[in-house]
Amino acid sequence: MARRAVGRNDLFREKNLAPAIEAARNCNRAGMSASLDHLGENVVTRDDAERARTSYTNALDQIAAEAIDANISLKLTHLGLDLGDDFCAEQLRIVTRRATELENFVRVDMEGAAYTDRTLQIVKQASAETDAVGTVIQAYLYRSEQDIRDLLSIGCRVRLVKGAYKEPSQIAFQAKKQVDANSSS
């Protein structure tokens, strides 16, 4: 199993990726690949979403130029999910197209449960077009096992995490012990 480190937001800046690239290079030297995550979510304008999209494609270009073993992860609300599914899907398509051209990968992070269905729908669409995209599933949601089965059945890569959002007991395990059990089953 490969060891992986995740870049912090303060290292991945739109105009200056040098600190994130250097951190990724250090991870590579230590035998780890890296995932650069330009934190951001819930943009309110198309311009903001397009700027975020450009920051991701620029990061992919720089990763390739520097020959770093790294990929990117992003949230769909950073690409305009709140502005419309079709608009967001097009922004993701542009990013995944670039990742495909560069033989890289885009991981779509999962957000709060209110976004799960829409995120999975857009990821499935993207996955039908390229294998350069995967997603994250949160183990604390009751639905996660079926979501993983559905994604794997179409060949989509999945990363399982425990989950970070506070969700109601009607849709999510509340106790750490339950989440731990669900993430290892």
PDB file of C-alpha atoms in Angstrom:
ATOM      1  CA  MET A   1       0.000   0.000   0.000  1.00  0.00           C
ATOM      2  CA  ALA A   2       1.355   3.407  -0.945  1.00  0.00           C
ATOM      3  CA  ARG A   3       1.733   6.014   1.741  1.00  0.00           C
ATOM      4  CA  ARG A   4       0.036   9.305   0.952  1.00  0.00           C
ATOM      5  CA  ALA A   5       0.220  12.784   2.360  1.00  0.00           C
ATOM      6  CA  VAL A   6      -2.284  15.551   1.819  1.00  0.00           C
ATOM      7  CA  GLY A   7      -1.232  19.111   1.059  1.00  0.00           C
ATOM      8  CA  ARG A   8      -2.585  21.848   3.282  1.00  0.00           C
ATOM      9  CA  ASN A   9      -4.557  24.825   2.012  1.00  0.00           C
ATOM     10  CA  ASP A  10      -1.901  27.325   3.075  1.00  0.00           C
ATOM     11  CA  LEU A  11       0.568  25.553   0.763  1.00  0.00           C
ATOM     12  CA  PHE A  12      -1.690  25.401  -2.321  1.00  0.00           C
ATOM     13  CA  ARG A  13      -2.196  28.956  -3.462  1.00  0.00           C
ATOM     14  CA  GLU A  14      -3.747  29.911  -6.774  1.00  0.00           C
ATOM     15  CA  LYS A  15      -0.800  31.968  -7.957  1.00  0.00           C
ATOM     16  CA  ASN A  16       2.098  30.294  -6.143  1.00  0.00           C
ATOM     17  CA  LEU A  17       2.155  26.531  -5.911  1.00  0.00           C
ATOM     18  CA  ALA A  18       5.852  26.400  -5.029  1.00  0.00           C
ATOM     19  CA  PRO A  19       5.321  25.598  -1.313  1.00  0.00           C
ATOM     20  CA  ALA A  20       2.849  22.813  -2.140  1.00  0.00           C
ATOM     21  CA  ILE A  21       5.125  21.395  -4.839  1.00  0.00           C
ATOM     22  CA  GLU A  22       8.082  21.442  -2.438  1.00  0.00           C
ATOM     23  CA  ALA A  23       5.999  19.721   0.270  1.00  0.00           C
ATOM     24  CA  ALA A  24       4.933  17.086  -2.277  1.00  0.00           C
ATOM     25  CA  ARG A  25       8.551  16.639  -3.375  1.00  0.00           C
ATOM     26  CA  ASN A  26       9.522  16.040   0.279  1.00  0.00           C
ATOM     27  CA  CYS A  27       6.752  13.456   0.547  1.00  0.00           C
ATOM     28  CA  ASN A  28       8.072  11.771  -2.600  1.00  0.00           C
ATOM     29  CA  ARG A  29      11.581  11.668  -1.105  1.00  0.00           C
ATOM     30  CA  ALA A  30      10.085   9.946   1.931  1.00  0.00           C
ATOM     31  CA  GLY A  31       8.455   7.319  -0.293  1.00  0.00           C
ATOM     32  CA  MET A  32       4.978   8.837  -0.319  1.00  0.00           C
ATOM     33  CA  SER A  33       2.829  10.184  -3.090  1.00  0.00           C
ATOM     34  CA  ALA A  34       0.898  13.370  -2.359  1.00  0.00           C
ATOM     35  CA  SER A  35      -2.545  14.778  -2.903  1.00  0.00           C
ATOM     36  CA  LEU A  36      -2.826  18.540  -3.229  1.00  0.00           C
ATOM     37  CA  ASP A  37      -6.068  19.951  -1.893  1.00  0.00           C
ATOM     38  CA  HIS A  38      -6.872  23.600  -2.511  1.00  0.00           C
ATOM     39  CA  LEU A  39      -9.469  23.952   0.199  1.00  0.00           C
ATOM     40  CA  GLY A  40     -12.564  25.839  -0.752  1.00  0.00           C
ATOM     41  CA  GLU A  41     -16.250  25.255  -1.003  1.00  0.00           C
ATOM     42  CA  ASN A  42     -19.609  26.876  -1.648  1.00  0.00           C
ATOM     43  CA  VAL A  43     -18.486  29.506  -4.140  1.00  0.00           C
ATOM     44  CA  VAL A  44     -21.229  32.012  -4.949  1.00  0.00           C
ATOM     45  CA  THR A  45     -20.323  33.128  -8.472  1.00  0.00           C
ATOM     46  CA  ARG A  46     -19.430  31.417 -11.716  1.00  0.00           C
ATOM     47  CA  ASP A  47     -16.261  33.524 -11.830  1.00  0.00           C
ATOM     48  CA  ASP A  48     -15.186  32.090  -8.465  1.00  0.00           C
ATOM     49  CA  ALA A  49     -15.888  28.541  -9.666  1.00  0.00           C
ATOM     50  CA  GLU A  50     -13.981  29.114 -12.886  1.00  0.00           C
ATOM     51  CA  ARG A  51     -11.048  30.571 -10.928  1.00  0.00           C
ATOM     52  CA  ALA A  52     -11.064  27.474  -8.729  1.00  0.00           C
ATOM     53  CA  ARG A  53     -11.156  25.268 -11.829  1.00  0.00           C
ATOM     54  CA  THR A  54      -8.186  27.142 -13.263  1.00  0.00           C
ATOM     55  CA  SER A  55      -6.250  26.718 -10.021  1.00  0.00           C
ATOM     56  CA  TYR A  56      -6.759  22.956 -10.274  1.00  0.00           C
ATOM     57  CA  THR A  57      -5.730  22.703 -13.924  1.00  0.00           C
ATOM     58  CA  ASN A  58      -2.692  24.885 -13.181  1.00  0.00           C
ATOM     59  CA  ALA A  59      -1.791  22.590 -10.289  1.00  0.00           C
ATOM     60  CA  LEU A  60      -2.002  19.565 -12.584  1.00  0.00           C
ATOM     61  CA  ASP A  61       0.249  21.330 -15.095  1.00  0.00           C
ATOM     62  CA  GLN A  62       2.797  22.188 -12.427  1.00  0.00           C
ATOM     63  CA  ILE A  63       2.755  18.674 -10.965  1.00  0.00           C
ATOM     64  CA  ALA A  64       3.567  17.372 -14.448  1.00  0.00           C
ATOM     65  CA  ALA A  65       6.219  20.016 -15.139  1.00  0.00           C
ATOM     66  CA  GLU A  66       7.964  19.240 -11.844  1.00  0.00           C
ATOM     67  CA  ALA A  67       7.569  15.451 -12.283  1.00  0.00           C
ATOM     68  CA  ILE A  68       6.021  15.157  -8.821  1.00  0.00           C
ATOM     69  CA  ASP A  69       4.165  12.008  -7.756  1.00  0.00           C
ATOM     70  CA  ALA A  70       0.974  13.809  -6.759  1.00  0.00           C
ATOM     71  CA  ASN A  71      -2.624  14.296  -7.754  1.00  0.00           C
ATOM     72  CA  ILE A  72      -5.334  16.752  -6.740  1.00  0.00           C
ATOM     73  CA  SER A  73      -8.477  16.537  -4.682  1.00  0.00           C
ATOM     74  CA  LEU A  74     -11.353  18.990  -4.783  1.00  0.00           C
ATOM     75  CA  LYS A  75     -14.877  19.663  -3.596  1.00  0.00           C
ATOM     76  CA  LEU A  76     -17.637  20.113  -6.116  1.00  0.00           C
ATOM     77  CA  THR A  77     -19.077  23.123  -4.307  1.00  0.00           C
ATOM     78  CA  HIS A  78     -15.718  24.785  -5.022  1.00  0.00           C
ATOM     79  CA  LEU A  79     -16.461  24.155  -8.708  1.00  0.00           C
ATOM     80  CA  GLY A  80     -19.946  25.651  -8.469  1.00  0.00           C
ATOM     81  CA  LEU A  81     -22.258  22.803  -7.444  1.00  0.00           C
ATOM     82  CA  ASP A  82     -24.514  25.333  -5.710  1.00  0.00           C
ATOM     83  CA  LEU A  83     -24.721  27.190  -9.035  1.00  0.00           C
ATOM     84  CA  GLY A  84     -26.097  24.177 -10.908  1.00  0.00           C
ATOM     85  CA  ASP A  85     -25.220  20.569 -11.556  1.00  0.00           C
ATOM     86  CA  ASP A  86     -24.576  21.027 -15.288  1.00  0.00           C
ATOM     87  CA  PHE A  87     -22.283  24.005 -14.713  1.00  0.00           C
ATOM     88  CA  CYS A  88     -20.349  22.126 -12.030  1.00  0.00           C
ATOM     89  CA  ALA A  89     -20.112  18.967 -14.139  1.00  0.00           C
ATOM     90  CA  GLU A  90     -18.591  21.017 -16.956  1.00  0.00           C
ATOM     91  CA  GLN A  91     -15.996  22.518 -14.594  1.00  0.00           C
ATOM     92  CA  LEU A  92     -15.088  19.040 -13.371  1.00  0.00           C
ATOM     93  CA  ARG A  93     -14.965  17.776 -16.963  1.00  0.00           C
ATOM     94  CA  ILE A  94     -12.374  20.445 -17.810  1.00  0.00           C
ATOM     95  CA  VAL A  95     -10.243  19.454 -14.823  1.00  0.00           C
ATOM     96  CA  THR A  96     -10.514  15.708 -15.451  1.00  0.00           C
ATOM     97  CA  ARG A  97      -9.782  16.197 -19.153  1.00  0.00           C
ATOM     98  CA  ARG A  98      -6.538  17.927 -18.190  1.00  0.00           C
ATOM     99  CA  ALA A  99      -5.737  15.202 -15.663  1.00  0.00           C
ATOM    100  CA  THR A 100      -6.299  12.583 -18.371  1.00  0.00           C
ATOM    101  CA  GLU A 101      -4.004  14.419 -20.802  1.00  0.00           C
ATOM    102  CA  LEU A 102      -1.296  14.511 -18.117  1.00  0.00           C
ATOM    103  CA  GLU A 103      -1.903  10.920 -16.947  1.00  0.00           C
ATOM    104  CA  ASN A 104      -2.874  12.184 -13.518  1.00  0.00           C
ATOM    105  CA  PHE A 105      -5.888  11.821 -11.246  1.00  0.00           C
ATOM    106  CA  VAL A 106      -8.614  13.923  -9.593  1.00  0.00           C
ATOM    107  CA  ARG A 107     -10.216  12.841  -6.329  1.00  0.00           C
ATOM    108  CA  VAL A 108     -13.610  14.399  -5.619  1.00  0.00           C
ATOM    109  CA  ASP A 109     -13.990  14.903  -1.882  1.00  0.00           C
ATOM    110  CA  MET A 110     -17.337  14.259  -0.285  1.00  0.00           C
ATOM    111  CA  GLU A 111     -19.097  17.081   1.494  1.00  0.00           C
ATOM    112  CA  GLY A 112     -22.124  17.142   3.793  1.00  0.00           C
ATOM    113  CA  ALA A 113     -24.894  14.607   3.211  1.00  0.00           C
ATOM    114  CA  ALA A 114     -27.056  17.213   1.479  1.00  0.00           C
ATOM    115  CA  TYR A 115     -24.582  17.003  -1.434  1.00  0.00           C
ATOM    116  CA  THR A 116     -24.000  13.243  -1.532  1.00  0.00           C
ATOM    117  CA  ASP A 117     -26.504  12.276  -4.241  1.00  0.00           C
ATOM    118  CA  ARG A 118     -25.529  15.136  -6.538  1.00  0.00           C
ATOM    119  CA  THR A 119     -21.811  14.539  -5.987  1.00  0.00           C
ATOM    120  CA  LEU A 120     -22.142  10.847  -6.785  1.00  0.00           C
ATOM    121  CA  GLN A 121     -24.195  11.561  -9.899  1.00  0.00           C
ATOM    122  CA  ILE A 122     -21.578  13.980 -11.239  1.00  0.00           C
ATOM    123  CA  VAL A 123     -18.701  11.636 -10.334  1.00  0.00           C
ATOM    124  CA  LYS A 124     -20.437   8.740 -12.102  1.00  0.00           C
ATOM    125  CA  GLN A 125     -20.847  10.904 -15.207  1.00  0.00           C
ATOM    126  CA  ALA A 126     -17.178  11.873 -15.069  1.00  0.00           C
ATOM    127  CA  SER A 127     -16.112   8.291 -14.454  1.00  0.00           C
ATOM    128  CA  ALA A 128     -17.958   7.215 -17.600  1.00  0.00           C
ATOM    129  CA  GLU A 129     -15.736   9.622 -19.554  1.00  0.00           C
ATOM    130  CA  THR A 130     -12.355   8.958 -17.900  1.00  0.00           C
ATOM    131  CA  ASP A 131     -10.667   6.761 -15.334  1.00  0.00           C
ATOM    132  CA  ALA A 132      -8.783   9.831 -14.098  1.00  0.00           C
ATOM    133  CA  VAL A 133     -11.464  10.537 -11.480  1.00  0.00           C
ATOM    134  CA  GLY A 134     -12.518   8.941  -8.233  1.00  0.00           C
ATOM    135  CA  THR A 135     -14.321   9.985  -5.110  1.00  0.00           C
ATOM    136  CA  VAL A 136     -14.412   9.776  -1.354  1.00  0.00           C
ATOM    137  CA  ILE A 137     -17.084   7.942   0.608  1.00  0.00           C
ATOM    138  CA  GLN A 138     -17.719   8.697   4.266  1.00  0.00           C
ATOM    139  CA  ALA A 139     -18.031   5.563   6.393  1.00  0.00           C
ATOM    140  CA  TYR A 140     -20.289   7.190   8.957  1.00  0.00           C
ATOM    141  CA  LEU A 141     -23.227   7.336   6.540  1.00  0.00           C
ATOM    142  CA  TYR A 142     -25.545   4.335   6.612  1.00  0.00           C
ATOM    143  CA  ARG A 143     -25.691   4.366   2.811  1.00  0.00           C
ATOM    144  CA  SER A 144     -21.932   4.114   2.279  1.00  0.00           C
ATOM    145  CA  GLU A 145     -21.647   0.363   1.699  1.00  0.00           C
ATOM    146  CA  GLN A 146     -24.161   0.505  -1.154  1.00  0.00           C
ATOM    147  CA  ASP A 147     -22.549   3.642  -2.584  1.00  0.00           C
ATOM    148  CA  ILE A 148     -19.185   1.864  -2.649  1.00  0.00           C
ATOM    149  CA  ARG A 149     -20.710  -1.164  -4.375  1.00  0.00           C
ATOM    150  CA  ASP A 150     -22.335   1.086  -6.997  1.00  0.00           C
ATOM    151  CA  LEU A 151     -19.114   2.992  -7.671  1.00  0.00           C
ATOM    152  CA  LEU A 152     -16.941  -0.107  -7.858  1.00  0.00           C
ATOM    153  CA  SER A 153     -19.411  -1.727 -10.267  1.00  0.00           C
ATOM    154  CA  ILE A 154     -18.646   1.032 -12.788  1.00  0.00           C
ATOM    155  CA  GLY A 155     -14.897   0.931 -12.148  1.00  0.00           C
ATOM    156  CA  CYS A 156     -14.715   4.164 -10.173  1.00  0.00           C
ATOM    157  CA  ARG A 157     -11.894   4.474  -7.638  1.00  0.00           C
ATOM    158  CA  VAL A 158     -13.058   5.010  -4.067  1.00  0.00           C
ATOM    159  CA  ARG A 159     -11.273   6.303  -0.992  1.00  0.00           C
ATOM    160  CA  LEU A 160     -13.032   5.515   2.282  1.00  0.00           C
ATOM    161  CA  VAL A 161     -12.808   8.032   5.120  1.00  0.00           C
ATOM    162  CA  LYS A 162     -14.620   8.101   8.416  1.00  0.00           C
ATOM    163  CA  GLY A 163     -16.468  11.398   7.806  1.00  0.00           C
ATOM    164  CA  ALA A 164     -16.092  14.897   9.164  1.00  0.00           C
ATOM    165  CA  TYR A 165     -19.525  16.537   9.049  1.00  0.00           C
ATOM    166  CA  LYS A 166     -22.086  16.442  11.842  1.00  0.00           C
ATOM    167  CA  GLU A 167     -24.995  14.465  10.387  1.00  0.00           C
ATOM    168  CA  PRO A 168     -28.260  13.438  12.077  1.00  0.00           C
ATOM    169  CA  SER A 169     -28.721   9.963  13.529  1.00  0.00           C
ATOM    170  CA  GLN A 170     -31.362   9.197  10.877  1.00  0.00           C
ATOM    171  CA  ILE A 171     -28.616   9.000   8.209  1.00  0.00           C
ATOM    172  CA  ALA A 172     -25.322   8.513  10.045  1.00  0.00           C
ATOM    173  CA  PHE A 173     -23.694   6.540  12.801  1.00  0.00           C
ATOM    174  CA  GLN A 174     -23.102   8.763  15.805  1.00  0.00           C
ATOM    175  CA  ALA A 175     -20.671   6.706  17.869  1.00  0.00           C
ATOM    176  CA  LYS A 176     -17.006   6.441  16.868  1.00  0.00           C
ATOM    177  CA  LYS A 177     -17.113   2.706  17.558  1.00  0.00           C
ATOM    178  CA  GLN A 178     -19.929   2.293  15.003  1.00  0.00           C
ATOM    179  CA  VAL A 179     -18.078   4.366  12.401  1.00  0.00           C
ATOM    180  CA  ASP A 180     -14.896   2.383  12.996  1.00  0.00           C
ATOM    181  CA  ALA A 181     -16.809  -0.894  12.548  1.00  0.00           C
ATOM    182  CA  ASN A 182     -18.477   0.357   9.362  1.00  0.00           C
ATOM    183  CA  SER A 183     -15.181   1.518   7.884  1.00  0.00           C
ATOM    184  CA  SER A 184     -13.525  -1.848   8.414  1.00  0.00           C
ATOM    185  CA  SER A 185     -16.349  -4.110   7.281  1.00  0.00           C
TER     186      SER A 185
END
